[in-house]
PDB file of C-alpha atoms in Angstrom:
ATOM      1  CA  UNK A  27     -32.153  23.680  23.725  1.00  0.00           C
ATOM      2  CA  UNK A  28     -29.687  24.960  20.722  1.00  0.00           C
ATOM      3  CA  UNK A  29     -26.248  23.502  20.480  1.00  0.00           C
ATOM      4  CA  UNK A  30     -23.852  26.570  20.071  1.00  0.00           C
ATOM      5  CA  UNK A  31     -22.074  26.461  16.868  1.00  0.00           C
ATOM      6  CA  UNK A  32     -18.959  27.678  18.510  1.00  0.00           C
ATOM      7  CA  UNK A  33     -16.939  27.796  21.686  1.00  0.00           C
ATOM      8  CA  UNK A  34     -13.919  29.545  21.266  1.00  0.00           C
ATOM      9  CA  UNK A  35     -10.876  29.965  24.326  1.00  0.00           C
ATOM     10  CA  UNK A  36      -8.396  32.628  24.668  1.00  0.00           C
ATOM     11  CA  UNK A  37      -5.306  31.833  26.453  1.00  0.00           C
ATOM     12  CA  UNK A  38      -3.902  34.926  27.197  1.00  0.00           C
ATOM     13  CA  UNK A  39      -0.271  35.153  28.064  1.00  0.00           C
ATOM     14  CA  UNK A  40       0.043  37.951  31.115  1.00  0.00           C
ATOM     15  CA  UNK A  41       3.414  37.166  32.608  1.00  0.00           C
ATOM     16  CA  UNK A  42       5.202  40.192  33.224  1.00  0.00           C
ATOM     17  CA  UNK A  43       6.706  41.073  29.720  1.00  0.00           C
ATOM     18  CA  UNK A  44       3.173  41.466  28.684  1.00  0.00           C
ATOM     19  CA  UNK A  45       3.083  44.562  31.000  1.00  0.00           C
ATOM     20  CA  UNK A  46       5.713  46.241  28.476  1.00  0.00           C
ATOM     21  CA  UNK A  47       4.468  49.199  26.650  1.00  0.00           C
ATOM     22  CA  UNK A  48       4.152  49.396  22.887  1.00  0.00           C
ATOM     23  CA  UNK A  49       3.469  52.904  21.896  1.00  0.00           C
ATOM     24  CA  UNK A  50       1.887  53.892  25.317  1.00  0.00           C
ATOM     25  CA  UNK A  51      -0.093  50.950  25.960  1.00  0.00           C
ATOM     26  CA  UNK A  52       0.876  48.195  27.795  1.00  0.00           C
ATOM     27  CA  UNK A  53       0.572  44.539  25.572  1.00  0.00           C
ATOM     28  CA  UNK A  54      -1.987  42.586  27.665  1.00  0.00           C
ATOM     29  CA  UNK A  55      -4.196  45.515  27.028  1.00  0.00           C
ATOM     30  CA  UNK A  56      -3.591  45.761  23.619  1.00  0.00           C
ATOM     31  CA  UNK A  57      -4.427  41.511  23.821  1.00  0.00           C
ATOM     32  CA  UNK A  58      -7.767  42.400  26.274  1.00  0.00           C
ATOM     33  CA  UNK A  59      -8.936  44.599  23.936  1.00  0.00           C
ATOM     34  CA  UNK A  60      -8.574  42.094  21.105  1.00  0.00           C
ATOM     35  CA  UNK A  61     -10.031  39.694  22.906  1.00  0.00           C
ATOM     36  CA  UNK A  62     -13.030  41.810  23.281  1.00  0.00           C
ATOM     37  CA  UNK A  63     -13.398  42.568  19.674  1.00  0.00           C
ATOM     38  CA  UNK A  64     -13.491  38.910  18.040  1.00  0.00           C
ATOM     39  CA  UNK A  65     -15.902  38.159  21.271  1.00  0.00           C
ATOM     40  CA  UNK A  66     -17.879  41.062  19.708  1.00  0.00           C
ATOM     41  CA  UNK A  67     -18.330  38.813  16.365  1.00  0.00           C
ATOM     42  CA  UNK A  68     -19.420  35.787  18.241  1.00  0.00           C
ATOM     43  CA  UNK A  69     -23.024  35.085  18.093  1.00  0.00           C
ATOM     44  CA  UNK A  70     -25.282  35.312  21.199  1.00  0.00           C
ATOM     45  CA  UNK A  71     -25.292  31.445  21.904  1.00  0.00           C
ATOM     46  CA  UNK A  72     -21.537  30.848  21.218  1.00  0.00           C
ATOM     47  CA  UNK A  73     -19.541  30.001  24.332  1.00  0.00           C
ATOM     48  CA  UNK A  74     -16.818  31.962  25.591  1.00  0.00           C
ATOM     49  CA  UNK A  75     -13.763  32.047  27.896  1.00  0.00           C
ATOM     50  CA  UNK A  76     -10.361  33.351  28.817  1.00  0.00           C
ATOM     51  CA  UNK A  77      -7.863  31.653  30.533  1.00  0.00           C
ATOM     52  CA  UNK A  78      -4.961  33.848  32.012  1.00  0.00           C
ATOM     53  CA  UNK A  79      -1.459  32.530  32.530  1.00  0.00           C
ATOM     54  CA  UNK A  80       1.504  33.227  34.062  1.00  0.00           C
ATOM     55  CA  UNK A  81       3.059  30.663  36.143  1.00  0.00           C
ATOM     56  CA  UNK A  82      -0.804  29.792  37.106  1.00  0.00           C
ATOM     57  CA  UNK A  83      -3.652  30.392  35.678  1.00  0.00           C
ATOM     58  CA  UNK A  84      -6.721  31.801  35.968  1.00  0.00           C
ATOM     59  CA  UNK A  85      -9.770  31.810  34.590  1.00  0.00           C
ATOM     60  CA  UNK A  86     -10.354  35.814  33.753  1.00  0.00           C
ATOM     61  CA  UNK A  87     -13.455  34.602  32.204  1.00  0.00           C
ATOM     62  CA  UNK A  88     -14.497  31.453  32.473  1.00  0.00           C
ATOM     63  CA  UNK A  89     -16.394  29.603  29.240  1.00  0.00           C
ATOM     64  CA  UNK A  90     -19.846  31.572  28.929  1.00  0.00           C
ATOM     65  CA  UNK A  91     -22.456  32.639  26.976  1.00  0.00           C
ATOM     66  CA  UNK A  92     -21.363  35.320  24.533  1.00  0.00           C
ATOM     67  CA  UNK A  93     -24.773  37.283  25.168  1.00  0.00           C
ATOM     68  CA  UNK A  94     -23.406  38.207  28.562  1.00  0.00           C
ATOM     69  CA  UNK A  95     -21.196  40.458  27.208  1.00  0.00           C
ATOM     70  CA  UNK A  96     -20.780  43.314  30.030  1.00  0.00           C
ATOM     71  CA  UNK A  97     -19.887  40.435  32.567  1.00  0.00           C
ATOM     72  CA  UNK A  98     -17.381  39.517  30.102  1.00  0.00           C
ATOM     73  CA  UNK A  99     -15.508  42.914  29.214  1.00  0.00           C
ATOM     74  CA  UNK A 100     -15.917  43.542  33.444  1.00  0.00           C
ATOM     75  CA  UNK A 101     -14.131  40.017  33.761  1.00  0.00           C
ATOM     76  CA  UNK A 102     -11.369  40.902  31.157  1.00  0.00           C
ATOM     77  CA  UNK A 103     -10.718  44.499  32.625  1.00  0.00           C
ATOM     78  CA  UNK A 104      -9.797  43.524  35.865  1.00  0.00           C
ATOM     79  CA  UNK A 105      -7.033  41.070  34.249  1.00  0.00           C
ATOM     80  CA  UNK A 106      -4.134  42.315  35.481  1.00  0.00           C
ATOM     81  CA  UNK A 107      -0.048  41.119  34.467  1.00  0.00           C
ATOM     82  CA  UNK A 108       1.473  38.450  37.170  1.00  0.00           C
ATOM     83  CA  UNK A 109       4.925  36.726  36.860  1.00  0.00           C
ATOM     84  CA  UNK A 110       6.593  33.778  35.242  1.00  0.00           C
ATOM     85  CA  UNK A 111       4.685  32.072  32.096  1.00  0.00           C
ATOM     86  CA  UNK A 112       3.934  27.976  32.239  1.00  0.00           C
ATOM     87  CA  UNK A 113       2.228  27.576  28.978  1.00  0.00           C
ATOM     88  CA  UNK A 114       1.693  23.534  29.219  1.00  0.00           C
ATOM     89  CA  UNK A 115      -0.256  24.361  32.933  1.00  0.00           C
ATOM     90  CA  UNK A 116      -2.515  26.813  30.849  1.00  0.00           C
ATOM     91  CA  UNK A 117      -3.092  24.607  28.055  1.00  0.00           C
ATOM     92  CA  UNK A 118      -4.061  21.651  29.794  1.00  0.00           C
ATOM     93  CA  UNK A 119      -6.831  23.641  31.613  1.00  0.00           C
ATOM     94  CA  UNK A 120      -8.142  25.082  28.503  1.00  0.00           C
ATOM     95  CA  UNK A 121      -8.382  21.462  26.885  1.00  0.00           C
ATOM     96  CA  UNK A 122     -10.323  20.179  30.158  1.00  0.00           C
ATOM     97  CA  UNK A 123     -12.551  22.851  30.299  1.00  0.00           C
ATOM     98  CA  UNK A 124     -13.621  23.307  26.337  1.00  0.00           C
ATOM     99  CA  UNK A 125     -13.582  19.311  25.785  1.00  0.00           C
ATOM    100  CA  UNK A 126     -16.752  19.026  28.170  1.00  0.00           C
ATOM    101  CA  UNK A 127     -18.198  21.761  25.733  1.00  0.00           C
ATOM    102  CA  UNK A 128     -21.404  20.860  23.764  1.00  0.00           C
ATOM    103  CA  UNK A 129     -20.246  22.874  20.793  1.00  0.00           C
ATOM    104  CA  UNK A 130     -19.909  22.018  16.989  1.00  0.00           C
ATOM    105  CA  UNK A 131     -16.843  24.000  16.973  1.00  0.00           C
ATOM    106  CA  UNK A 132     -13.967  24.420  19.635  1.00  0.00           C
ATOM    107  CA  UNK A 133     -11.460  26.735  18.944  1.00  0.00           C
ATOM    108  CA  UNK A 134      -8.345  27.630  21.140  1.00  0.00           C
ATOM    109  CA  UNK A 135      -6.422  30.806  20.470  1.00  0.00           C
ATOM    110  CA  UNK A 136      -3.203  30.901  22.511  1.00  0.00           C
ATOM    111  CA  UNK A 137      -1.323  34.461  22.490  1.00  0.00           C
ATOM    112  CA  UNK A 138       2.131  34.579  24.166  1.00  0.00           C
ATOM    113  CA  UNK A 139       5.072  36.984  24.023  1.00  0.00           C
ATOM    114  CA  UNK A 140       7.174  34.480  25.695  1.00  0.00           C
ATOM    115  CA  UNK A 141       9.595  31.834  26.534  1.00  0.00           C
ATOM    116  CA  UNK A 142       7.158  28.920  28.704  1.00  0.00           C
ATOM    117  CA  UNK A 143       9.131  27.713  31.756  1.00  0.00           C
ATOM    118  CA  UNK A 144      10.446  24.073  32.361  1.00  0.00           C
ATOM    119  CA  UNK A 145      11.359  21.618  29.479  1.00  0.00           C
ATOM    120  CA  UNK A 146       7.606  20.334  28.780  1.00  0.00           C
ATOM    121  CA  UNK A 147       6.559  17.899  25.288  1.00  0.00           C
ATOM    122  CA  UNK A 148       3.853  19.611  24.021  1.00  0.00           C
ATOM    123  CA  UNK A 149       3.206  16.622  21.675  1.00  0.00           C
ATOM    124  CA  UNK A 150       1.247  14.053  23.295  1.00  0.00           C
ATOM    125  CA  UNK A 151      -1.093  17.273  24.847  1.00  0.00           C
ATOM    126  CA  UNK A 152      -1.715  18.417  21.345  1.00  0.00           C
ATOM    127  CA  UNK A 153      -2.272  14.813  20.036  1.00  0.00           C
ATOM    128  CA  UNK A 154      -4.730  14.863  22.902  1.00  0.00           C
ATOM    129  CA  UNK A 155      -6.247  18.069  21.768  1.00  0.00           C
ATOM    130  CA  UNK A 156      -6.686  17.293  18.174  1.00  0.00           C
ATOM    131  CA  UNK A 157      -8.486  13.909  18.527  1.00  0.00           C
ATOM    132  CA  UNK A 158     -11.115  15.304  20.908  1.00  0.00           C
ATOM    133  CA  UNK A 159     -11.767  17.298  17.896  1.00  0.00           C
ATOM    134  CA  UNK A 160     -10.526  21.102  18.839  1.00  0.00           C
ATOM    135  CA  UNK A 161      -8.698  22.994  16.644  1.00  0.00           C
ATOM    136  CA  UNK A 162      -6.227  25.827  17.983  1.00  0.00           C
ATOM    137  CA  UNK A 163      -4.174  28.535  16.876  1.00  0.00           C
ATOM    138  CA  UNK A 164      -1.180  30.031  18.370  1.00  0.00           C
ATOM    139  CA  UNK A 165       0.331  33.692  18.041  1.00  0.00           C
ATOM    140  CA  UNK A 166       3.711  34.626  18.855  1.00  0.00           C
ATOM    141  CA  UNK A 167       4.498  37.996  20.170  1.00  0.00           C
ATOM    142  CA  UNK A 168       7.637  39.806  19.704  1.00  0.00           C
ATOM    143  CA  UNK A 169      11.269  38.492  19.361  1.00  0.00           C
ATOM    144  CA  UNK A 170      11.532  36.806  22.494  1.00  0.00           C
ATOM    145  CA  UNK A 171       7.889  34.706  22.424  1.00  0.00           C
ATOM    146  CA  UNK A 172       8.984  30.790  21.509  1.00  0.00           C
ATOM    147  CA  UNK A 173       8.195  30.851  17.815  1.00  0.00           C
ATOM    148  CA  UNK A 174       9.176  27.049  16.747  1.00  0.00           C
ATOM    149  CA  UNK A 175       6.999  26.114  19.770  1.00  0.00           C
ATOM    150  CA  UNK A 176       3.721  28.221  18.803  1.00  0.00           C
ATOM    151  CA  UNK A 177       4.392  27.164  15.182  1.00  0.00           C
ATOM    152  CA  UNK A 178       4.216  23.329  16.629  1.00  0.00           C
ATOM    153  CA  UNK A 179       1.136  23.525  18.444  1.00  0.00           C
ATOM    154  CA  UNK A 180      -0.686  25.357  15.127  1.00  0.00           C
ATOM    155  CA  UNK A 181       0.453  22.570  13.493  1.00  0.00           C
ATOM    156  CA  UNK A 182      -0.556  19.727  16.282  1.00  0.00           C
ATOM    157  CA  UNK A 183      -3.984  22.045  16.153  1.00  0.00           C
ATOM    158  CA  UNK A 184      -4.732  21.876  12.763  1.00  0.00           C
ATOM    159  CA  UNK A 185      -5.010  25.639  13.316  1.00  0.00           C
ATOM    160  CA  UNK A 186      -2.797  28.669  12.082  1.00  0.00           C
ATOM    161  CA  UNK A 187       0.475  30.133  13.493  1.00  0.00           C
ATOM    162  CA  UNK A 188       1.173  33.956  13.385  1.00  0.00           C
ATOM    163  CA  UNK A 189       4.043  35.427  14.258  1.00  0.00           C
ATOM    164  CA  UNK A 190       4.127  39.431  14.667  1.00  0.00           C
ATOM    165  CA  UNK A 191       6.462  42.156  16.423  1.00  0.00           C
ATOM    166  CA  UNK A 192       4.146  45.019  16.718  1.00  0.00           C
ATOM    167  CA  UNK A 193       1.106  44.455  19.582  1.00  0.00           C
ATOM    168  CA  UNK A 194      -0.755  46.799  17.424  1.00  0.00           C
ATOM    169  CA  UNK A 195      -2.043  43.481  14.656  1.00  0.00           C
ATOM    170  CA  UNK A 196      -3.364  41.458  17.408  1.00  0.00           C
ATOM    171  CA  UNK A 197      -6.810  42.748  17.536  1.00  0.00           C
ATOM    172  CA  UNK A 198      -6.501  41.892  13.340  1.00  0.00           C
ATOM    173  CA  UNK A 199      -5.524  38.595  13.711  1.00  0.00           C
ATOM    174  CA  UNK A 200      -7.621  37.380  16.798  1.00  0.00           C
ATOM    175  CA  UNK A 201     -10.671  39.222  14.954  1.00  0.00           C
ATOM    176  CA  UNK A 202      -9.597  37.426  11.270  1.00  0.00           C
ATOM    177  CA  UNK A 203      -9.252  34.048  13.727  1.00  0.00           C
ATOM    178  CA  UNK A 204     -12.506  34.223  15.075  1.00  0.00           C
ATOM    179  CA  UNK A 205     -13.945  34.728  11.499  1.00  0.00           C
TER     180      UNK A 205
END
C-alpha cells in the first residue's frame, strides 16, 4: 500500500461574483477548468479534492484518487455559482478533511474573487494549519477579492500569494502551483 506523495485541495470561491463574465466566460469556469488542468499533472496515486464555497460549502469533489479522473471533471462540471462567500467556514473544512490525509505533501490552494463575510481571525486557523504540516497558497481575484487577507494566509501557509485581475492566468498559476 503506497503513500501518495501528494494531496492537494482546491477551495474554490463560487459566490455569485464568480458568475461574472470575463471575455465571454463566466470566472468559476475559467477556475473549473484550471482546476482540471493542474489535476491533469497530478500523478495517479495523488489525492484530490475541491471544496466549493459560498456562504456553505460543498464538497464538488471530495479528496480522491487522481486516477479517477472522469468522476472528477463530472464532479467539477456540475459546480454551479451560489451566494454570499464565508471563507473561514470553507477553510476549516478543508483543514479537517486533508489533515486525516496519509500524504507526504498537503497542499491547499484557495482562489477567491472576494470580500469573506463576518469579522473572522484567520490567525490561530492558519497557525493550526501550518503545524499539522500543510502548506497553502492563496489567489486573489480581481479588485474587489480581500488581497491583505489572501496575502496573510500565504504567509501563515508557508505557501505563495498571487494576486491577478484578468481570470484568464488562473489556469497558469494553479498549473505553476501544482508543479
Amino acid at each position: 500500500n503506497k503513500i501518495p506523495s501528494l494531496a492537494v485541495v482546491f477551495v474554490l470561491d463560487r459566490s455569485g461574483s464568480m458568475g461574472s463574465k470575463a471575455r465571454g466566460e463566466d470566472k468559476l469556469t475559467i477556475a473549473k477548468r484550471a482546476a482540471l488542468l493542474s489535476i491533469e499533472l497530478l500523478k495517479p496515486l495523488d489525492r484530490v479534492g475541491v471544496l466549493a464555497f459560498d456562504s456553505g460549502r460543498d464538497w464538488a469533489v471530495p479528496l480522491t484518487e487522481v486516477g479517477a479522473r472522469r468522476p472528477i471533471a463530472e464532479r467539477l462540471r456540475d459546480l454551479r455559482v451560489g451566494g454570499g462567500t464565508d471563507l473561514y467556514l470553507a477553510l476549516e473544512e478543508a483543514h479537517r478533511a486533508i489533515r486525516q490525509e496519509q500524504a507526504k505533501l498537503k497542499h491547499l490552494i484557495v482562489l477567491s474573487d472576494g470580500l469573506t463575510e463576518g469579522e473572522k481571525d484567520f490567525g490561530p486557523l492558519g497557525a493550526r494549519i501550518a503545524a499539522d504540516g500543510i502548506t497553502m497558497s492563496t489567489i486573489a481575484l480581481g479588485a474587489d477579492a480581500d488581497r491583505p487577507l489572501m496575502a496573510r494566509l500565504a504567509e501563515l501557509g508557508k505557501g505563495r500569494y498571487y494576486h491577478t485581475d484578468d481570470p484568464r492566468n488562473v489556469p497558469r498559476i494553479f498549473t505553476s502551483e501544482t508543479m
